Coordinates of C-alpha atoms and ligand atoms in Angstrom, one line a residue:
X577 CA 33.4 -133.0 5.6
X578 CA 30.1 -134.8 5.8
X579 CA 28.4 -132.1 8.1
X580 CA 29.0 -129.2 5.7
X581 CA 26.5 -127.9 3.2
X582 CA 26.7 -129.7 -0.1
X583 CA 24.9 -128.4 -3.1
X584 CA 24.7 -131.8 -4.8
X585 CA 22.7 -133.4 -2.0
X586 CA 20.7 -130.2 -1.4
X587 CA 19.6 -130.0 -5.0
X588 CA 18.5 -133.6 -4.9
X589 CA 16.7 -133.2 -1.6
X590 CA 14.9 -130.1 -2.8
X591 CA 14.2 -131.4 -6.3
X592 CA 15.6 -128.3 -7.8
X593 CA 18.2 -127.1 -10.3
X594 CA 20.9 -124.5 -10.2
X595 CA 20.4 -121.5 -12.5
X596 CA 22.6 -122.0 -15.6
X597 CA 25.8 -120.0 -15.4
X598 CA 24.9 -118.1 -18.6
X599 CA 22.2 -116.4 -16.7
X600 CA 24.7 -114.5 -14.6
X601 CA 26.9 -111.5 -15.2
X602 CA 29.9 -113.4 -13.8
X603 CA 32.9 -114.9 -15.6
X604 CA 32.5 -118.6 -16.2
X605 CA 35.9 -119.2 -14.6
X606 CA 36.0 -116.9 -11.5
X607 CA 38.7 -114.2 -11.8
X608 CA 42.0 -114.9 -9.9
X609 CA 42.3 -112.8 -6.7
X610 CA 46.0 -111.7 -6.6
X611 CA 45.4 -108.7 -4.3
X612 CA 47.2 -108.6 -0.9
X613 CA 46.0 -107.2 2.4
X614 CA 47.4 -103.6 2.8
X615 CA 47.3 -102.7 -0.9
X616 CA 45.8 -99.4 -1.9
X617 CA 43.5 -98.7 -4.8
X618 CA 40.8 -96.2 -5.9
X619 CA 37.1 -97.0 -5.1
X620 CA 33.8 -95.4 -5.5
X621 CA 32.5 -94.4 -2.1
X622 CA 29.5 -96.8 -1.6
X623 CA 27.7 -94.1 0.4
X624 CA 28.3 -91.5 -2.3
X625 CA 28.9 -93.3 -5.6
X626 CA 30.0 -90.2 -7.6
X627 CA 33.1 -89.7 -5.5
X628 CA 36.2 -91.7 -5.9
X629 CA 38.3 -92.3 -2.8
X630 CA 41.5 -94.1 -1.7
X631 CA 40.7 -97.6 -0.2
X632 CA 42.9 -100.2 1.5
X633 CA 42.4 -103.9 1.1
X634 CA 41.7 -105.1 4.6
X635 CA 40.7 -108.7 3.7
X636 CA 40.6 -111.2 0.9
X637 CA 37.6 -113.5 0.5
X638 CA 37.3 -115.6 -2.6
X639 CA 37.1 -113.4 -5.7
X640 CA 36.2 -110.4 -3.5
X641 CA 38.1 -107.8 -1.6
X642 CA 37.1 -106.4 1.8
X643 CA 37.8 -102.6 1.5
X644 CA 38.0 -99.7 3.9
X645 CA 38.2 -96.1 2.7
X646 CA 41.2 -94.2 4.0
X647 CA 40.2 -91.5 6.5
X648 CA 37.0 -93.4 7.3
X649 CA 36.2 -95.7 10.3
X650 CA 36.3 -99.5 10.5
X651 CA 32.5 -99.8 10.6
X652 CA 31.8 -99.1 7.0
X653 CA 33.8 -101.8 5.2
X654 CA 32.5 -103.0 1.9
X655 CA 33.2 -105.9 -0.5
X656 CA 33.9 -105.8 -4.2
X657 CA 34.8 -108.4 -6.8
X658 CA 38.2 -108.1 -8.4
X659 CA 36.4 -107.5 -11.7
X660 CA 34.1 -104.8 -10.3
X661 CA 34.0 -101.5 -12.2
X662 CA 33.9 -99.7 -8.8
X663 CA 37.6 -100.2 -8.2
X664 CA 40.7 -99.1 -10.2
X665 CA 44.4 -98.5 -9.7
X666 CA 45.7 -95.5 -7.9
X667 CA 46.4 -92.8 -10.4
X668 CA 43.4 -93.5 -12.6
X669 CA 41.4 -90.6 -11.2
X670 CA 44.3 -88.1 -11.8
X671 CA 44.8 -89.4 -15.3
X672 CA 41.2 -88.6 -16.0
X673 CA 41.6 -85.1 -14.6
X674 CA 39.6 -85.8 -11.4
X675 CA 40.5 -85.4 -7.8
X676 CA 40.4 -88.0 -5.1
X677 CA 37.7 -87.2 -2.6
X678 CA 37.6 -87.6 1.2
X679 CA 35.1 -90.4 2.1
X680 CA 31.7 -89.5 3.4
X681 CA 32.2 -89.3 7.2
X682 CA 35.9 -88.2 6.9
X683 CA 37.0 -88.1 10.5
X684 CA 39.2 -85.0 10.4
X685 CA 38.8 -81.3 9.4
X686 CA 38.2 -81.1 5.6
X687 CA 41.2 -78.7 5.3
X688 CA 43.5 -81.5 6.4
X689 CA 42.5 -83.7 3.4
X690 CA 45.2 -82.8 0.9
X691 CA 47.9 -83.5 3.5
X692 CA 46.1 -86.6 4.7
X693 CA 46.0 -87.9 1.1
X694 CA 49.7 -87.2 0.6
X695 CA 50.6 -89.1 3.8
X696 CA 48.3 -92.0 3.2
X697 CA 49.7 -92.7 -0.3
X698 CA 53.3 -92.0 0.6
X699 CA 55.3 -95.2 0.7
X700 CA 52.1 -97.3 0.4
X701 CA 51.8 -100.5 -1.6
X702 CA 49.6 -99.7 -4.6
X703 CA 47.8 -102.5 -6.2
X704 CA 49.2 -103.0 -9.7
X705 CA 46.9 -102.5 -12.7
X706 CA 47.2 -106.2 -13.8
X707 CA 45.2 -107.3 -10.6
X708 CA 42.1 -105.5 -11.8
X709 CA 40.0 -107.7 -14.0
X710 CA 37.6 -106.6 -16.8
X711 CA 34.0 -106.8 -15.9
X712 CA 32.2 -109.6 -17.7
X713 CA 29.5 -108.7 -20.3
X714 CA 25.9 -108.5 -19.4
X715 CA 23.9 -111.5 -20.6
X716 CA 21.5 -110.3 -23.3
X717 CA 18.3 -111.5 -21.7
X718 CA 16.9 -112.4 -18.3
X719 CA 16.8 -116.2 -18.4
X720 CA 16.1 -116.8 -14.7
X721 CA 13.1 -118.9 -13.8
X722 CA 11.2 -119.2 -10.6
X723 CA 12.6 -122.0 -8.4
X724 CA 16.2 -121.9 -9.8
X725 CA 18.9 -122.1 -7.1
X726 CA 21.9 -119.8 -6.8
X727 CA 24.4 -118.2 -4.4
X728 CA 23.6 -114.7 -3.4
X729 CA 25.1 -111.9 -1.3
X730 CA 22.9 -111.1 1.7
X731 CA 22.7 -107.3 1.3
X732 CA 22.1 -106.9 5.1
X733 CA 25.2 -108.9 5.9
X734 CA 27.3 -108.3 2.7
X735 CA 30.2 -110.5 3.7
X736 CA 27.8 -113.5 3.6
X737 CA 27.1 -115.5 0.4
X738 CA 24.1 -117.8 1.0
X739 CA 22.0 -120.4 -0.8
X740 CA 19.1 -118.8 -2.5
X741 CA 16.1 -119.4 -4.8
X742 CA 14.6 -117.3 -7.5
X743 CA 11.2 -116.4 -6.0
X744 CA 9.8 -114.3 -8.8
X745 CA 10.7 -112.8 -12.2
X746 CA 9.3 -109.5 -13.5
X747 CA 10.9 -108.1 -16.7
X748 CA 14.6 -107.4 -16.0
X749 CA 14.1 -107.9 -12.2
X750 CA 14.4 -111.1 -10.2
X751 CA 13.4 -111.7 -6.6
X752 CA 16.1 -113.4 -4.5
X753 CA 14.8 -115.4 -1.6
X754 CA 17.2 -116.9 1.0
X755 CA 16.7 -120.6 1.8
X756 CA 15.6 -121.4 5.3
X757 CA 15.0 -117.7 6.2
X758 CA 11.5 -116.3 6.4
X759 CA 11.9 -113.4 4.0
X760 CA 13.6 -110.6 6.0
X761 CA 16.7 -110.8 3.8
X762 CA 15.0 -111.2 0.4
X763 CA 15.3 -108.5 -2.2
X764 CA 14.6 -107.6 -5.8
X765 CA 17.5 -106.9 -8.1
X766 CA 18.3 -106.7 -11.9
X767 CA 19.1 -110.1 -13.5
X768 CA 22.7 -108.7 -14.3
X769 CA 23.4 -107.8 -10.7
X770 CA 27.0 -108.6 -9.6
X771 CA 25.8 -109.8 -6.2
X772 CA 24.5 -113.2 -7.4
X773 CA 26.5 -116.3 -8.5
X774 CA 25.9 -119.7 -10.0
X775 CA 25.8 -122.7 -7.7
X776 CA 29.4 -123.8 -7.0
X777 CA 30.8 -120.2 -7.1
X778 CA 32.1 -120.2 -3.6
X779 CA 33.6 -123.7 -3.9
X780 CA 35.5 -122.4 -7.0
X781 CA 36.7 -119.1 -5.4
X782 CA 37.3 -120.4 -1.9
X783 CA 34.8 -118.0 -0.5
X784 CA 32.6 -119.2 2.4
X785 CA 29.1 -120.3 1.5
X786 CA 26.7 -120.0 4.5
X787 CA 24.4 -123.0 5.2
X788 CA 20.7 -122.4 4.7
X789 CA 18.8 -120.9 7.6
X790 CA 16.7 -122.9 10.1
X791 CA 13.8 -120.4 10.5
X792 CA 11.5 -122.1 8.0
X793 CA 11.6 -125.7 6.8
X794 CA 13.3 -126.3 3.5
X795 CA 10.8 -127.4 1.0
X796 CA 10.8 -129.7 -1.9
X797 CA 10.0 -128.1 -5.3
X798 CA 7.1 -129.8 -7.1
X799 CA 7.5 -127.9 -10.4
X800 CA 10.4 -128.4 -12.7
X801 CA 12.6 -125.4 -12.4
X802 CA 13.6 -125.1 -16.0
X803 CA 11.3 -124.1 -18.8
X804 CA 8.2 -125.7 -17.3
X805 CA 6.5 -122.5 -16.2
X806 CA 4.0 -121.1 -18.8
X807 CA 5.5 -118.1 -20.6
X808 CA 2.1 -116.4 -21.0
X809 CA 1.2 -115.8 -17.3
X810 CA 4.2 -116.7 -15.3
X811 CA 3.0 -114.8 -12.2
X812 CA -0.4 -116.6 -12.0
X813 CA 1.5 -119.7 -10.9
X814 CA 2.3 -119.9 -7.2
X815 CA 6.0 -120.2 -6.7
X816 CA 7.2 -123.8 -6.2
X817 CA 8.7 -122.9 -2.8
X818 CA 5.3 -121.9 -1.5
X819 CA 3.4 -124.9 -2.8
X820 CA 6.0 -127.3 -1.7
X821 CA 6.0 -130.6 0.1
X822 CA 7.8 -130.4 3.4
X823 CA 10.9 -132.6 3.4
X824 CA 12.0 -134.6 6.4
X825 CA 13.9 -131.7 7.8
X826 CA 15.8 -133.7 10.4
X827 CA 17.6 -135.4 7.6
X828 CA 18.5 -132.2 5.9
X829 CA 19.7 -130.6 9.1
X830 CA 21.9 -133.6 9.7
X831 CA 23.4 -133.7 6.3
X832 CA 23.7 -130.1 5.5
X833 CA 24.9 -128.2 8.6
X834 CA 27.4 -128.1 11.4
X835 CA 25.3 -126.2 13.9
X836 CA 22.3 -123.9 13.7
X837 CA 23.1 -120.2 13.0
X838 CA 23.0 -117.6 15.7
X839 CA 19.9 -115.5 15.6
X840 CA 21.5 -112.4 16.7
X841 CA 20.6 -109.6 14.2
Ligands
MLZ1007 N1 23.0 -112.3 12.3 C1 21.9 -112.7 11.4 C2 22.5 -113.3 10.1 C3 21.4 -113.7 9.2 C4 21.9 -114.1 7.8 C5 20.9 -114.4 6.9 N2 21.3 -114.6 5.6 C6 20.3 -114.8 4.6 C7 21.0 -113.7 12.1 O1 21.4 -114.8 12.5 O2 19.8 -113.4 12.1

């Protein structure tokens, strides 16, 4: 559809380039998502990463699973890639001599946990081991450069994957800035973080890519995004986003979005 967000036009309009796929800790061909809603698996509790819990797949979105910990409420769902090291088949924990733990915020009395566990697993559909994919290797170096475009998970709204720009690079860390938003969602992360993807990821996986925000005008990069920034003092250069020429935003709006997002949160 002509009203949707299209990276091709957007990169042209903003005079920018997507970060090369080798920069990311993601498989070049996104892993197949063969999970089904209702399947059970083991997952690290995101609120208490040392404990391993039973989780149910409550949704499928691209190469990710929407997960809910059994015995927890429906307000703490989380999302994991099918090649995430945080998930594993039911039985892995026991094989390694560990015990499955109740989730943080387990609704019932702790003494009911062993029986709850038995009941929740009894007759359930357990995700077969073949559905879990191996985590891709870490790229040896941080090759991200300021100004490169990418798709990134909004950590405050983790179901959303949004168009983003590398705003800064410091050692192994990169600063993710969200296009069209004034900074409230931006964050630092390691270059090998699993929450960032090359341009085109969502199109390949069938996940939903959000359109850029409308809070701040989309700007045109004046610096070349690749290899044009001096290696010696990369941080003395203002970021291309900040020194940019303002594009005719009306035109972008028309060609890149259906309707303005709701400013609700
Ligand atoms: N409900 C929020 C979503 C913002 C998402 C921003 N992502 C970078 C809002 O509209 O403010």
